[in-house]
Coordinates of C-alpha atoms and ligand atoms in Angstrom, one line a residue:
M3 CA -25.8 22.9 5.6
L4 CA -27.9 20.1 7.2
S5 CA -31.6 20.8 7.3
A6 CA -33.3 21.8 10.6
D7 CA -35.2 18.4 10.4
W8 CA -32.0 16.5 10.4
N9 CA -30.5 18.6 13.2
S10 CA -33.5 17.9 15.5
W11 CA -33.4 14.2 14.5
V12 CA -29.8 14.1 15.7
R13 CA -30.7 15.8 19.0
E14 CA -33.7 13.6 19.7
N15 CA -31.8 10.4 19.0
L16 CA -28.8 11.4 21.2
E17 CA -31.3 12.2 24.0
R18 CA -32.8 8.7 23.5
G19 CA -29.4 7.2 24.1
C20 CA -28.4 6.3 20.5
T21 CA -24.6 6.4 20.0
P22 CA -23.1 9.1 17.9
D23 CA -21.6 6.4 15.6
S24 CA -24.9 4.9 14.7
L25 CA -26.4 8.4 13.9
V26 CA -23.4 9.1 11.5
Q27 CA -23.9 5.8 9.9
V28 CA -27.6 6.4 9.2
M29 CA -26.8 9.8 7.7
L30 CA -24.1 8.4 5.5
A31 CA -26.6 5.8 4.3
R32 CA -28.9 8.6 3.4
R33 CA -26.1 10.2 1.3
I34 CA -25.5 13.1 3.7
D35 CA -21.9 14.4 3.4
G36 CA -19.7 12.8 6.1
K37 CA -18.3 16.0 7.3
E38 CA -21.7 17.6 7.7
A39 CA -23.0 14.5 9.6
A40 CA -20.0 14.6 12.0
L41 CA -20.4 18.3 12.6
A42 CA -24.1 18.0 13.4
V43 CA -23.4 15.2 15.8
T44 CA -20.5 16.9 17.5
Q45 CA -22.5 20.2 17.9
A46 CA -25.5 18.3 19.2
L47 CA -23.4 16.4 21.7
A48 CA -22.0 19.6 23.2
A49 CA -25.6 20.6 23.9
V50 CA -27.0 17.3 25.2
D51 CA -26.6 16.5 28.9
G52 CA -25.3 13.0 29.7
A53 CA -24.8 12.0 26.0
P54 CA -22.4 9.2 25.3
T55 CA -18.9 10.4 25.0
S56 CA -17.6 8.2 22.2
T57 CA -17.1 11.0 19.8
G58 CA -14.8 12.8 22.3
P59 CA -11.1 13.1 21.5
C60 CA -9.8 9.6 21.8
W61 CA -6.0 9.2 22.2
P62 CA -5.5 5.4 22.5
D63 CA -3.1 4.9 25.3
R64 CA -0.8 2.8 23.2
F65 CA -0.5 5.3 20.3
A66 CA 3.2 6.2 20.5
F67 CA 3.4 8.4 17.4
R68 CA 2.1 11.8 18.5
S69 CA 5.4 13.5 18.0
A70 CA 8.0 10.9 16.9
N71 CA 9.5 11.2 13.4
R72 CA 10.6 7.6 13.3
A73 CA 10.4 4.4 15.3
I74 CA 13.1 1.8 15.8
V75 CA 11.5 -1.6 15.8
G76 CA 13.8 -4.6 16.1
D77 CA 16.6 -4.0 13.5
R78 CA 14.5 -1.7 11.4
T79 CA 14.0 2.1 11.3
L80 CA 10.5 3.1 10.3
R81 CA 10.2 6.7 9.1
V82 CA 6.9 8.6 9.8
I83 CA 5.7 9.9 6.4
A84 CA 2.4 11.4 7.4
R85 CA 0.3 11.8 10.5
I86 CA -3.2 13.0 11.3
E87 CA -4.4 13.9 14.7
R88 CA -7.9 12.6 14.7
P89 CA -8.4 9.8 14.3
A90 CA -4.9 9.1 15.6
A91 CA -3.2 7.8 12.4
V92 CA 0.3 7.5 11.1
L93 CA 1.8 6.3 7.8
L94 CA 5.1 4.5 8.3
E95 CA 7.7 3.5 5.8
N96 CA 9.7 0.2 5.7
V97 CA 7.4 -1.8 7.9
L98 CA 7.7 -4.8 5.5
S99 CA 10.6 -5.6 3.2
P100 CA 9.9 -6.1 -0.6
Q101 CA 10.6 -9.9 -0.1
E102 CA 8.1 -10.1 2.7
C103 CA 5.5 -8.4 0.6
Q104 CA 6.1 -10.8 -2.3
Y105 CA 6.0 -13.7 0.1
L106 CA 2.6 -12.8 1.5
I107 CA 1.2 -12.3 -1.9
A108 CA 2.4 -15.6 -3.2
L109 CA 1.2 -17.5 -0.1
S110 CA -2.2 -15.9 -0.3
K111 CA -2.7 -16.7 -4.0
Q112 CA -3.0 -20.3 -3.0
Q113 CA -6.1 -19.8 -0.8
M114 CA -8.0 -16.7 -1.9
R115 CA -11.7 -16.5 -1.0
P116 CA -14.3 -13.7 -1.6
S117 CA -14.1 -11.1 1.3
T118 CA -16.8 -11.0 3.9
V119 CA -18.1 -8.6 6.6
V120 CA -19.8 -9.1 9.9
S121 CA -23.6 -8.7 9.8
P122 CA -24.6 -5.9 12.2
D123 CA -27.7 -7.9 13.4
T124 CA -26.5 -11.5 13.7
G125 CA -22.8 -11.1 13.9
E126 CA -22.5 -13.8 11.3
I127 CA -20.1 -13.5 8.4
A128 CA -21.8 -12.2 5.2
M129 CA -20.7 -11.3 1.7
I130 CA -21.7 -7.8 0.6
E131 CA -20.9 -5.7 -2.4
A132 CA -19.4 -3.0 -0.2
R133 CA -16.2 -5.1 -0.1
S134 CA -15.3 -6.1 -3.7
S135 CA -12.1 -7.9 -2.9
E136 CA -10.9 -11.4 -2.1
G137 CA -8.8 -12.5 0.8
A138 CA -6.8 -15.0 2.7
W139 CA -6.5 -15.4 6.5
F140 CA -3.6 -16.9 8.4
V141 CA -3.6 -18.0 12.0
R142 CA -1.1 -16.3 14.3
G143 CA 2.4 -17.8 13.8
H144 CA 1.3 -19.6 10.6
D145 CA 4.9 -20.0 9.6
A146 CA 8.3 -18.5 10.6
T147 CA 8.0 -15.5 8.2
I148 CA 4.6 -14.5 9.5
A149 CA 5.7 -15.1 13.1
A150 CA 8.6 -12.8 12.6
I151 CA 6.4 -10.1 11.0
E152 CA 3.9 -10.5 13.9
T153 CA 6.7 -10.0 16.5
R154 CA 7.6 -6.7 14.7
L155 CA 4.0 -5.5 14.6
A156 CA 3.5 -6.2 18.3
E157 CA 6.5 -4.0 19.1
L158 CA 5.3 -1.3 16.7
M159 CA 1.7 -1.3 18.0
R160 CA 2.8 -1.9 21.6
V161 CA 0.4 -4.7 22.0
P162 CA 1.4 -8.3 22.9
V163 CA 1.4 -10.7 20.0
E164 CA -1.4 -12.7 21.7
H165 CA -3.8 -9.7 21.4
G166 CA -3.5 -9.8 17.6
E167 CA -6.0 -11.4 15.2
G168 CA -4.5 -13.6 12.5
L169 CA -3.1 -11.7 9.5
Q170 CA -5.6 -11.0 6.7
V171 CA -4.4 -10.5 3.2
L172 CA -6.7 -8.8 0.7
H173 CA -6.5 -8.5 -3.1
Y174 CA -8.5 -5.8 -5.0
R175 CA -8.7 -5.9 -8.8
A176 CA -9.3 -2.7 -10.8
G177 CA -12.6 -1.2 -9.7
G178 CA -12.4 -3.0 -6.3
E179 CA -13.1 -1.0 -3.2
Y180 CA -14.0 -1.3 0.5
R181 CA -16.7 1.3 1.3
P182 CA -16.4 3.4 4.5
H183 CA -16.8 1.4 7.7
Y184 CA -15.5 1.1 11.3
D185 CA -13.0 -1.7 12.2
Y186 CA -14.3 -1.7 15.8
F187 CA -17.5 -3.6 16.6
P188 CA -20.2 -1.1 17.3
P189 CA -21.3 -1.9 20.9
E190 CA -25.0 -1.0 20.2
Q191 CA -25.3 -3.6 17.4
S192 CA -26.4 -7.1 18.6
G193 CA -24.2 -8.7 16.0
S194 CA -21.1 -7.4 17.8
A195 CA -21.6 -9.4 20.9
P196 CA -20.1 -12.7 19.8
H197 CA -17.0 -10.9 18.5
L198 CA -16.6 -8.8 21.7
A199 CA -16.8 -12.0 23.7
R200 CA -13.7 -13.2 22.1
G201 CA -10.8 -10.8 23.0
G202 CA -12.9 -7.7 23.6
Q203 CA -13.0 -4.7 21.4
R204 CA -10.6 -4.0 18.5
T205 CA -8.4 -1.1 19.6
A206 CA -6.2 -0.4 16.5
S207 CA -5.6 -1.5 12.9
L208 CA -2.4 -1.7 10.8
I209 CA -2.9 -1.8 7.0
M210 CA 0.2 -2.9 5.3
Y211 CA 0.5 -2.2 1.5
L212 CA 2.1 -5.1 -0.4
N213 CA 2.3 -3.5 -3.8
N214 CA 1.9 -0.2 -5.7
P215 CA -1.4 0.1 -7.5
D216 CA -1.1 2.1 -10.7
A217 CA -3.9 4.5 -9.7
G218 CA -6.4 4.9 -6.8
G219 CA -6.8 2.5 -3.9
E220 CA -6.1 5.1 -1.3
T221 CA -7.2 4.4 2.3
V222 CA -9.5 7.3 3.0
F223 CA -11.0 8.8 6.2
P224 CA -14.1 10.7 5.0
L225 CA -14.8 12.4 8.3
A226 CA -11.2 13.6 8.7
G227 CA -10.8 14.5 5.0
A228 CA -7.6 12.4 4.7
A229 CA -6.3 9.9 2.1
F230 CA -3.2 7.8 2.2
V231 CA -1.7 6.4 -1.0
P232 CA -0.7 2.8 -0.9
R233 CA 3.0 2.1 -1.5
R234 CA 4.8 -1.3 -1.1
G235 CA 6.3 -1.8 2.4
N236 CA 4.5 1.2 3.9
A237 CA 1.8 0.7 6.6
L238 CA -1.0 2.8 8.0
Y239 CA -1.5 2.5 11.7
F240 CA -4.6 4.0 13.3
A241 CA -6.1 3.6 16.7
Y242 CA -9.7 4.1 17.9
C243 CA -10.2 2.7 21.4
D244 CA -8.7 4.1 24.6
G245 CA -8.0 2.4 27.9
L246 CA -11.6 3.2 29.1
G247 CA -13.0 1.5 26.0
R248 CA -14.1 4.8 24.5
L249 CA -14.4 4.6 20.7
D250 CA -13.4 7.2 18.2
S251 CA -16.1 7.6 15.6
S252 CA -13.8 9.8 13.4
S253 CA -12.0 6.6 12.5
L254 CA -14.6 5.8 9.7
H255 CA -12.4 4.7 6.8
G256 CA -12.5 2.9 3.5
G257 CA -10.5 1.7 0.6
A258 CA -11.1 3.9 -2.5
P259 CA -11.7 2.1 -5.8
V260 CA -8.6 0.9 -7.5
A261 CA -8.4 3.0 -10.7
G262 CA -5.6 1.2 -12.4
G263 CA -3.6 -2.0 -11.7
E264 CA -4.4 -4.1 -8.6
K265 CA -4.0 -3.6 -4.9
W266 CA -2.7 -6.0 -2.2
I267 CA -2.8 -5.3 1.5
A268 CA -2.3 -7.2 4.7
T269 CA -4.2 -6.1 7.8
K270 CA -3.5 -6.7 11.5
W271 CA -6.2 -5.9 14.0
V272 CA -5.5 -5.9 17.7
R273 CA -7.8 -6.5 20.7
Q274 CA -8.2 -5.3 24.3
Q275 CA -7.4 -8.8 25.6
P276 CA -5.7 -11.9 24.3
Y277 CA -7.4 -13.2 21.2
R278 CA -7.8 -16.9 20.7
Ligands
LIG301 O1 -7.7 -1.5 1.6 C1 -7.8 -0.6 2.3 O2 -7.2 0.5 2.1 C2 -8.7 -0.8 3.5 C3 -9.5 0.3 3.8 C4 -10.3 0.1 4.9 C5 -8.6 -1.9 4.3 C6 -9.5 -1.9 5.4 N1 -10.3 -0.9 5.7 C7 -9.5 -3.1 6.4 O3 -8.7 -4.1 6.1 O4 -10.1 -3.0 7.4
LIG302 ZN1 -11.2 -1.2 7.7

């Protein structure tokens, strides 16, 4: 149970206009359990008049997997393996072929760089230990294989190709992880402004698994209590921004430490508007 002090801290800060997301982040940094933090914020929100609505249920308009068991995309049938309601997330099979996975890994090996994150204050790219991986980034339509994959992903995510950021490939060695974070740019952080100016908010992510780690490396949602095991060719799609721009703070997620072998993923993030 969260102490009375923390509960009044949550109430006071919501009344001051702080966003629910930022309060959850502060509590996580103070090592408060994610579920307790989310519960405290949700309960306080219900009691506060005029509080921001960004922790409300958020069904992104383009999320097409609420009840479907499979999706037919181009010439492929993608089976739904698992789904959670909140955040709106679905694990799909057969998004990439084994050959495409191998191709992306081989191409990325030629240009790996240490992975970076966006600094919340300045918006600049920074290296931090929360992301112990290395990555490669490819402009949209980098080559024919990537262009074909991007056409498939646009159909799957129901977002025009032009709204997608370039494909990012990440490699984690044993012990590598990506600590819990949001893929959207928190609007209250000054560092988000330059990113939001270019294509608007991110609305959804697709994490494609390019290999099978021996152990660990799950993609985890600590506030939802969910974990998805990486498996070659599968992809995890989750959405967190609806047509009104409301963000779903339950989409906090991370990459659990790789406990054996290595892990390769490719990520596609999509924006509200065309991204250049
Ligand atoms: O590697 C992952 O599972 C992972 C977890 C959280 C990747 C990302 N986020 C990402 O690419 O944003
Ligand atoms: Zn992420």
